[in-house]
C-alpha atoms as an extended CHARMM CRD file, in Angstrom:
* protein
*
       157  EXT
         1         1  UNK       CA              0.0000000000        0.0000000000        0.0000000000  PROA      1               0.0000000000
         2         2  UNK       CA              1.2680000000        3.8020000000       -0.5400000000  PROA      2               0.0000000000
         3         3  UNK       CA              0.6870000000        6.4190000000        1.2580000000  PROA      3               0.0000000000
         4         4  UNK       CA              0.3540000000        9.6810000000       -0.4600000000  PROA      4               0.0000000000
         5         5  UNK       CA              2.8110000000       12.5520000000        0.6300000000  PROA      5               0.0000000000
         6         6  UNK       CA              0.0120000000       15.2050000000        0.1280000000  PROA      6               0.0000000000
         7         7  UNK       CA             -1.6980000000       14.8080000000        3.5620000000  PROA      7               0.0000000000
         8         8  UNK       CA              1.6780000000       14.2040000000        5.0190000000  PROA      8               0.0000000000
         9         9  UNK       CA              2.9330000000       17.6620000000        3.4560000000  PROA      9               0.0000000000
        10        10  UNK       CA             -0.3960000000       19.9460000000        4.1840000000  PROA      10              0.0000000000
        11        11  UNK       CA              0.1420000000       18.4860000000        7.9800000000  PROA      11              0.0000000000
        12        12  UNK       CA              3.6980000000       19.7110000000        8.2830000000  PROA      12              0.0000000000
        13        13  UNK       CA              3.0980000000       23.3370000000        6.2410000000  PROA      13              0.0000000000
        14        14  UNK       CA              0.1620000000       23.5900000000        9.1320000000  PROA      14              0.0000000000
        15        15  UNK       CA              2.4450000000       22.7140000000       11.5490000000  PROA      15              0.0000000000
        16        16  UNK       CA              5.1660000000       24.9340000000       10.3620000000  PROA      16              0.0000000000
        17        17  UNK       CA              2.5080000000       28.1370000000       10.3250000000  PROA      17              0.0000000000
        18        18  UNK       CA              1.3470000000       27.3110000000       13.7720000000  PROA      18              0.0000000000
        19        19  UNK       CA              4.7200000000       27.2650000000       15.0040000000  PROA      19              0.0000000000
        20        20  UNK       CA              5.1940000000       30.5730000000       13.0850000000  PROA      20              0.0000000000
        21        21  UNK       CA              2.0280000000       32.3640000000       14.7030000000  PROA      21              0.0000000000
        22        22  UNK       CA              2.9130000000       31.1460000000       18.2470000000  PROA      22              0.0000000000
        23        23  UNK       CA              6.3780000000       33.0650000000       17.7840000000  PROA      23              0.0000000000
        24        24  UNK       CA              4.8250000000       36.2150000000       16.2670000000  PROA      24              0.0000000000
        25        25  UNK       CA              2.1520000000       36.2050000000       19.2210000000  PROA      25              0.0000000000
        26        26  UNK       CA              5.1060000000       35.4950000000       21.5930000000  PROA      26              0.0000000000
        27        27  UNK       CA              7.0150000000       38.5620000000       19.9790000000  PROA      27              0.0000000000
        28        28  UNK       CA              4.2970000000       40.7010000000       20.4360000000  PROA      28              0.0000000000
        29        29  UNK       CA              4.1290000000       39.7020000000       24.0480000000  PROA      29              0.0000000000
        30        30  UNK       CA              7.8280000000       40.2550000000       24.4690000000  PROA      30              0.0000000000
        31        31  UNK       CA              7.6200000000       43.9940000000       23.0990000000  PROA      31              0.0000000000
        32        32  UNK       CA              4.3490000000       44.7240000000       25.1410000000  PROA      32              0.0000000000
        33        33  UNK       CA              6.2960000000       43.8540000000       28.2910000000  PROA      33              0.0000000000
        34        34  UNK       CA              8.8390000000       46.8670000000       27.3410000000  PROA      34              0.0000000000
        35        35  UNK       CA              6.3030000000       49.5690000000       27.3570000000  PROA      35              0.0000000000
        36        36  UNK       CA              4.1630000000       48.2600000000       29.8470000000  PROA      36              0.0000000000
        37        37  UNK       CA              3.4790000000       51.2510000000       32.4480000000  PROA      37              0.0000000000
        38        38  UNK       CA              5.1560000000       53.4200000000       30.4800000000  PROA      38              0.0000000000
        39        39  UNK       CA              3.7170000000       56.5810000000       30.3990000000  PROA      39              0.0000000000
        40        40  UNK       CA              3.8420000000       58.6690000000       27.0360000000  PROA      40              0.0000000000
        41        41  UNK       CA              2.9540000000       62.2290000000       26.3030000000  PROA      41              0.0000000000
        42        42  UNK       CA              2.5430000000       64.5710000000       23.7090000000  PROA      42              0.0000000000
        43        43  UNK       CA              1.6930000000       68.3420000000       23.2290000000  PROA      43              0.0000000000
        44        44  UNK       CA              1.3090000000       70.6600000000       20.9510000000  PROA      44              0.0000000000
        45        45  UNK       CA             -0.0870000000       74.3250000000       20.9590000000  PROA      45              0.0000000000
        46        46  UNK       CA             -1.0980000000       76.5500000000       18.0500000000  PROA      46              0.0000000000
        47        47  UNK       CA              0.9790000000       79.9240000000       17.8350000000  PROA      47              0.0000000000
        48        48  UNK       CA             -1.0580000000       82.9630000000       19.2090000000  PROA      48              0.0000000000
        49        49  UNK       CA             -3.8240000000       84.5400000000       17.3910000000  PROA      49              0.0000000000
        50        50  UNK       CA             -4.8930000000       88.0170000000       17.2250000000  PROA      50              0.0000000000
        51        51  UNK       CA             -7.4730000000       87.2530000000       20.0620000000  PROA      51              0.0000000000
        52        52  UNK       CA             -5.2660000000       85.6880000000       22.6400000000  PROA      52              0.0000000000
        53        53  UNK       CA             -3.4100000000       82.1980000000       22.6090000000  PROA      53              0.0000000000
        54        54  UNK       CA             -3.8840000000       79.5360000000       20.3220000000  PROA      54              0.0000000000
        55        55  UNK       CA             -5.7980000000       76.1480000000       20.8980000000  PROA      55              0.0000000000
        56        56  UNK       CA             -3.5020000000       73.4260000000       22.4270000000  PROA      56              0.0000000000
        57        57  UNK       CA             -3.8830000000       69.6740000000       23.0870000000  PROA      57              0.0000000000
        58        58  UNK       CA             -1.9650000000       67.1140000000       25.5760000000  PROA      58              0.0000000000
        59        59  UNK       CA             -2.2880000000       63.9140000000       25.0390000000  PROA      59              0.0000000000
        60        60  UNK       CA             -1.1760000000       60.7050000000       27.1550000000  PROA      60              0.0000000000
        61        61  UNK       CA             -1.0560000000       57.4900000000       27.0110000000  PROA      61              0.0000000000
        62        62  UNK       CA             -0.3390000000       53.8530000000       28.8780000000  PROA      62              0.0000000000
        63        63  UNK       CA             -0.2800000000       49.9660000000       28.9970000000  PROA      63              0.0000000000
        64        64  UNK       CA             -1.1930000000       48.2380000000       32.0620000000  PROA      64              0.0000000000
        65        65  UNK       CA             -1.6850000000       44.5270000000       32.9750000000  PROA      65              0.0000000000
        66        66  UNK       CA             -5.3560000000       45.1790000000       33.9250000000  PROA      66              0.0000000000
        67        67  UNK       CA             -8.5760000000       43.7790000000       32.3200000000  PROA      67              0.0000000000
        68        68  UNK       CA            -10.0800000000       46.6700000000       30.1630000000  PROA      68              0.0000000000
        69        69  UNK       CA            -13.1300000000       46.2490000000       32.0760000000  PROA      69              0.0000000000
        70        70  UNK       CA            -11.7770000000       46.9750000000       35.3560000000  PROA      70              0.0000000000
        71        71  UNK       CA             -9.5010000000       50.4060000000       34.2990000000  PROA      71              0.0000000000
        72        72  UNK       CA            -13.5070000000       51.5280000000       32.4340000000  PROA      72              0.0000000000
        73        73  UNK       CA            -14.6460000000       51.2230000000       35.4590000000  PROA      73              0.0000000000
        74        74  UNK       CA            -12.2500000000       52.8000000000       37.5950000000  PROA      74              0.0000000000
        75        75  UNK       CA            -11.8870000000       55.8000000000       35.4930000000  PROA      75              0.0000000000
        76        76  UNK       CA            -15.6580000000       56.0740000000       35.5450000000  PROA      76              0.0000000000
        77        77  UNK       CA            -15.4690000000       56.0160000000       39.4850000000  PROA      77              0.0000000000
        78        78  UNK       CA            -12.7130000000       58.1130000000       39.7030000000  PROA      78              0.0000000000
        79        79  UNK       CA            -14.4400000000       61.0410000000       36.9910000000  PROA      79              0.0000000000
        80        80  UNK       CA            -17.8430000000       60.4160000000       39.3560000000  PROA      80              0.0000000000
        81        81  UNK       CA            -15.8010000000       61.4920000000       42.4320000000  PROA      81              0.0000000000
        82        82  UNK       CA            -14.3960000000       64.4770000000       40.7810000000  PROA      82              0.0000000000
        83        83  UNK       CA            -15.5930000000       67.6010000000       41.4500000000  PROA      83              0.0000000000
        84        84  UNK       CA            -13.3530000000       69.6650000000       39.1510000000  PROA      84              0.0000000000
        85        85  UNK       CA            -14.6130000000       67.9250000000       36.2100000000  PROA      85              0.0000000000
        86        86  UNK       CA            -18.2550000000       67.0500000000       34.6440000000  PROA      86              0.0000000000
        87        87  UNK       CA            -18.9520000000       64.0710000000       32.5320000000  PROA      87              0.0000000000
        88        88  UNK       CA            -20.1740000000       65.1760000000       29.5300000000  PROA      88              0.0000000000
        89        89  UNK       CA            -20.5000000000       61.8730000000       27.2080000000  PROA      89              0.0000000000
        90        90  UNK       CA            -19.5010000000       58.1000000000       28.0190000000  PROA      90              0.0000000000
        91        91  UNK       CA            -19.7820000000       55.3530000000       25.3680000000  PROA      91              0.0000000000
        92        92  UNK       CA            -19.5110000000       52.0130000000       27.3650000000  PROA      92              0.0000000000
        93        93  UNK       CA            -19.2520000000       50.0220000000       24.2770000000  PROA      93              0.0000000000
        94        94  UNK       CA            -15.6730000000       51.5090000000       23.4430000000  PROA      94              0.0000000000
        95        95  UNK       CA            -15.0510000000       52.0850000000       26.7230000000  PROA      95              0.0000000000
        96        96  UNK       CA            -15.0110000000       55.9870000000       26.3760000000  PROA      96              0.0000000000
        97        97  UNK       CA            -15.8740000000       58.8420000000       28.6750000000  PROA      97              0.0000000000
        98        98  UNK       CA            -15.8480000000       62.9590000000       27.6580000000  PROA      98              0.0000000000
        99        99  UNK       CA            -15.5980000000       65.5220000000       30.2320000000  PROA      99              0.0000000000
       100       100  UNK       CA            -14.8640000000       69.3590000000       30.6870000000  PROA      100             0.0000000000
       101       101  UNK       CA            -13.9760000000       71.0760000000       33.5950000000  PROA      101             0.0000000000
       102       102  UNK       CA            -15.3750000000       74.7110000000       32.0020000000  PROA      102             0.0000000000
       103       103  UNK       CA            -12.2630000000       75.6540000000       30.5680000000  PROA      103             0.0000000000
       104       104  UNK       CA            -11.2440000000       72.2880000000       28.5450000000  PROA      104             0.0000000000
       105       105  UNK       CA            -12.6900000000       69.7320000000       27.2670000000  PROA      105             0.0000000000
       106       106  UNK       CA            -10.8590000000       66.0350000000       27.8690000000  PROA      106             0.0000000000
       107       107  UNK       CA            -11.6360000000       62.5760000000       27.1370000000  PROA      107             0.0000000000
       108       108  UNK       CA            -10.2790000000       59.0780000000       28.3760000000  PROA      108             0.0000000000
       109       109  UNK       CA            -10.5040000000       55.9740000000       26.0810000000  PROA      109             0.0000000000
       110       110  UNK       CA             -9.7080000000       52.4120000000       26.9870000000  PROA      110             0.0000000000
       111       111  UNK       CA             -8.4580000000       49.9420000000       24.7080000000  PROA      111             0.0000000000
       112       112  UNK       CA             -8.0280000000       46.1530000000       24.6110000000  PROA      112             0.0000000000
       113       113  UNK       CA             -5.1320000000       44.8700000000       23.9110000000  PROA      113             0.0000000000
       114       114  UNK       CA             -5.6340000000       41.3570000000       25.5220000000  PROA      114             0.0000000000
       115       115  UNK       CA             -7.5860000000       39.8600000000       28.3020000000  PROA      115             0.0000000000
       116       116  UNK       CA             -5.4320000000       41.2130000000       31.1380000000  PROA      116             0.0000000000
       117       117  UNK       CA             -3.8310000000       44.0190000000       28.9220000000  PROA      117             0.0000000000
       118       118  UNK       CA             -5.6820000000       47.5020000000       28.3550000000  PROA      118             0.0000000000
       119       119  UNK       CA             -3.9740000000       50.8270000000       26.4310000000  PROA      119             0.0000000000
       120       120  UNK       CA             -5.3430000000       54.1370000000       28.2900000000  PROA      120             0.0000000000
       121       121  UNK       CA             -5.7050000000       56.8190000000       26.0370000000  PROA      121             0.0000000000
       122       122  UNK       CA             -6.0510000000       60.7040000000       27.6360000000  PROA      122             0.0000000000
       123       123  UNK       CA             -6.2880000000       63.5140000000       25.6610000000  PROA      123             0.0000000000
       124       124  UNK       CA             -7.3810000000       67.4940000000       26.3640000000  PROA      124             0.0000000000
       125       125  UNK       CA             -7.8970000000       70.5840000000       24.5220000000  PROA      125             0.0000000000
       126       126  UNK       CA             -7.3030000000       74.1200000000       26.1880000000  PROA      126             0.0000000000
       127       127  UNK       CA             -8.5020000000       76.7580000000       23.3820000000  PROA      127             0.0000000000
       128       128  UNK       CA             -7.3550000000       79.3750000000       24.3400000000  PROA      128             0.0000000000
       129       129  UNK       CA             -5.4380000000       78.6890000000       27.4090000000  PROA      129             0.0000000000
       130       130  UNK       CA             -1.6190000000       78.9980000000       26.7810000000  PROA      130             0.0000000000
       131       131  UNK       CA              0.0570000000       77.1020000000       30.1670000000  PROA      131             0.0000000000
       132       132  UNK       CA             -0.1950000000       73.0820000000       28.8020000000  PROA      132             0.0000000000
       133       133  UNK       CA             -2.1230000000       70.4530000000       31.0800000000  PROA      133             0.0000000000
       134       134  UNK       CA              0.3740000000       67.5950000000       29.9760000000  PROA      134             0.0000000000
       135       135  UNK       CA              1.7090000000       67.3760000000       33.5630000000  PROA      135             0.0000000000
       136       136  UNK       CA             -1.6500000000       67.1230000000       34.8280000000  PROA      136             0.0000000000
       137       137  UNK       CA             -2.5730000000       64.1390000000       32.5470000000  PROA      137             0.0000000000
       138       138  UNK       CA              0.2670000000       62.7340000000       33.2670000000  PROA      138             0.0000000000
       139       139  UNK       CA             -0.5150000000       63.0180000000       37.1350000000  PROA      139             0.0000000000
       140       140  UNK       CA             -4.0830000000       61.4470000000       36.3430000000  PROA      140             0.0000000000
       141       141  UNK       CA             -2.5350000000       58.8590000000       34.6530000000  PROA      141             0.0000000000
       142       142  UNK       CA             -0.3870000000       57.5410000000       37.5340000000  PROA      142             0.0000000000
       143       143  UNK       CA             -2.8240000000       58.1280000000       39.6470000000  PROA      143             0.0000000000
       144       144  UNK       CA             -5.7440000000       55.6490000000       37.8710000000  PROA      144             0.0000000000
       145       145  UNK       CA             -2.2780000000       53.2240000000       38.3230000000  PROA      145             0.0000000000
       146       146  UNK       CA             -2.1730000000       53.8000000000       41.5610000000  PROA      146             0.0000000000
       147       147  UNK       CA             -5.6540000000       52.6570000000       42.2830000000  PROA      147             0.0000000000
       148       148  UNK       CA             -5.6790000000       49.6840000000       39.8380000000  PROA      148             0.0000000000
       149       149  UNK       CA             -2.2730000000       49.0160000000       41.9880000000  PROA      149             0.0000000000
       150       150  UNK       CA              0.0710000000       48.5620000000       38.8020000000  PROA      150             0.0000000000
       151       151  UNK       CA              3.1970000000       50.3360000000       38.2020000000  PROA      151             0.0000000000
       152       152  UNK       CA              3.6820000000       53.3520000000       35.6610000000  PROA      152             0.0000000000
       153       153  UNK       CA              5.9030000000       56.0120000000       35.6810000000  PROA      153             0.0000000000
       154       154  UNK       CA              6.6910000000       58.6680000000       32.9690000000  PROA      154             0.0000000000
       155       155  UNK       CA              8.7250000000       57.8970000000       29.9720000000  PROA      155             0.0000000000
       156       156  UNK       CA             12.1280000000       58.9970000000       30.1530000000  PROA      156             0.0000000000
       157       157  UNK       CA             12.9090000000       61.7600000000       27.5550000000  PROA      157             0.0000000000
């Protein structure tokens, strides 16, 4: 009897891609460990206008080895015991909340990046308001860590 090499080749090319996949998922694991509770910022601000300062934006972000359900909710309870700030929109389904605190307007978005691994996403915009916020965010940021008791400092420059 013979045994065609057919089966016996589709099984190892499977095998071979499996083996493949597990080391691009491991990779991606691997590189996600790097930036995990590292704490990245950005700013930018318009140049003045005629009427005053120009509109500026800070935006932060973060990985931490919490469920994305869990960091939704705390931000939620942490915005809800804010007094500074009012809610002004939240979208469970994508895990997003708006808020303003009269001046600027801000909003927090949580991402999944695994079961246990979420990407927080700040950003604000100041029209208007020349000083730059980014040290706040930054603050808030560390401070949601804090209470989902994960580490996360700022990203050296």
């Amino acid at each position: 009897m013979q045994v065609s090499k057919s089966p016996i080749r589709s099984l190892v090319a499977a095998s071979m891609l499996l083996c493949l996949s597990g080391v691009a998922a491991a990779q991606w694991v691997m590189l996600a460990r790097h930036v995990v509770g590292r704490v990245e910022q950005m700013q930018q601000s318009a140049p003045p206008s005629a009427a005053g300062a120009g509109a500026s934006y800070d935006v932060a972000t973060v990985i931490v080895e919490v469920a994305p359900d869990k960091v939704f909710d705390t931000i939620q309870r942490l915005l809800g015991k804010n007094t500074e700030v009012k809610v002004t929109r939240t979208d469970v389904a994508k895990r997003s909340v708006e808020f303003t605190d009269g001046k600027q307007i801000g909003g927090i978005q949580v991402n999944t990046m695994g079961d246990n691994l979420s990407q927080l996403l700040i950003s604000t915009a100041h029209p208007g308001v020349a000083t730059s916020t980014t040290s706040t965010i930054v603050e808030r940021v560390l401070n949601v860590c804090r209470e989902l008791g994960v580490q996360c400092q700022p990203a050296q420059s």
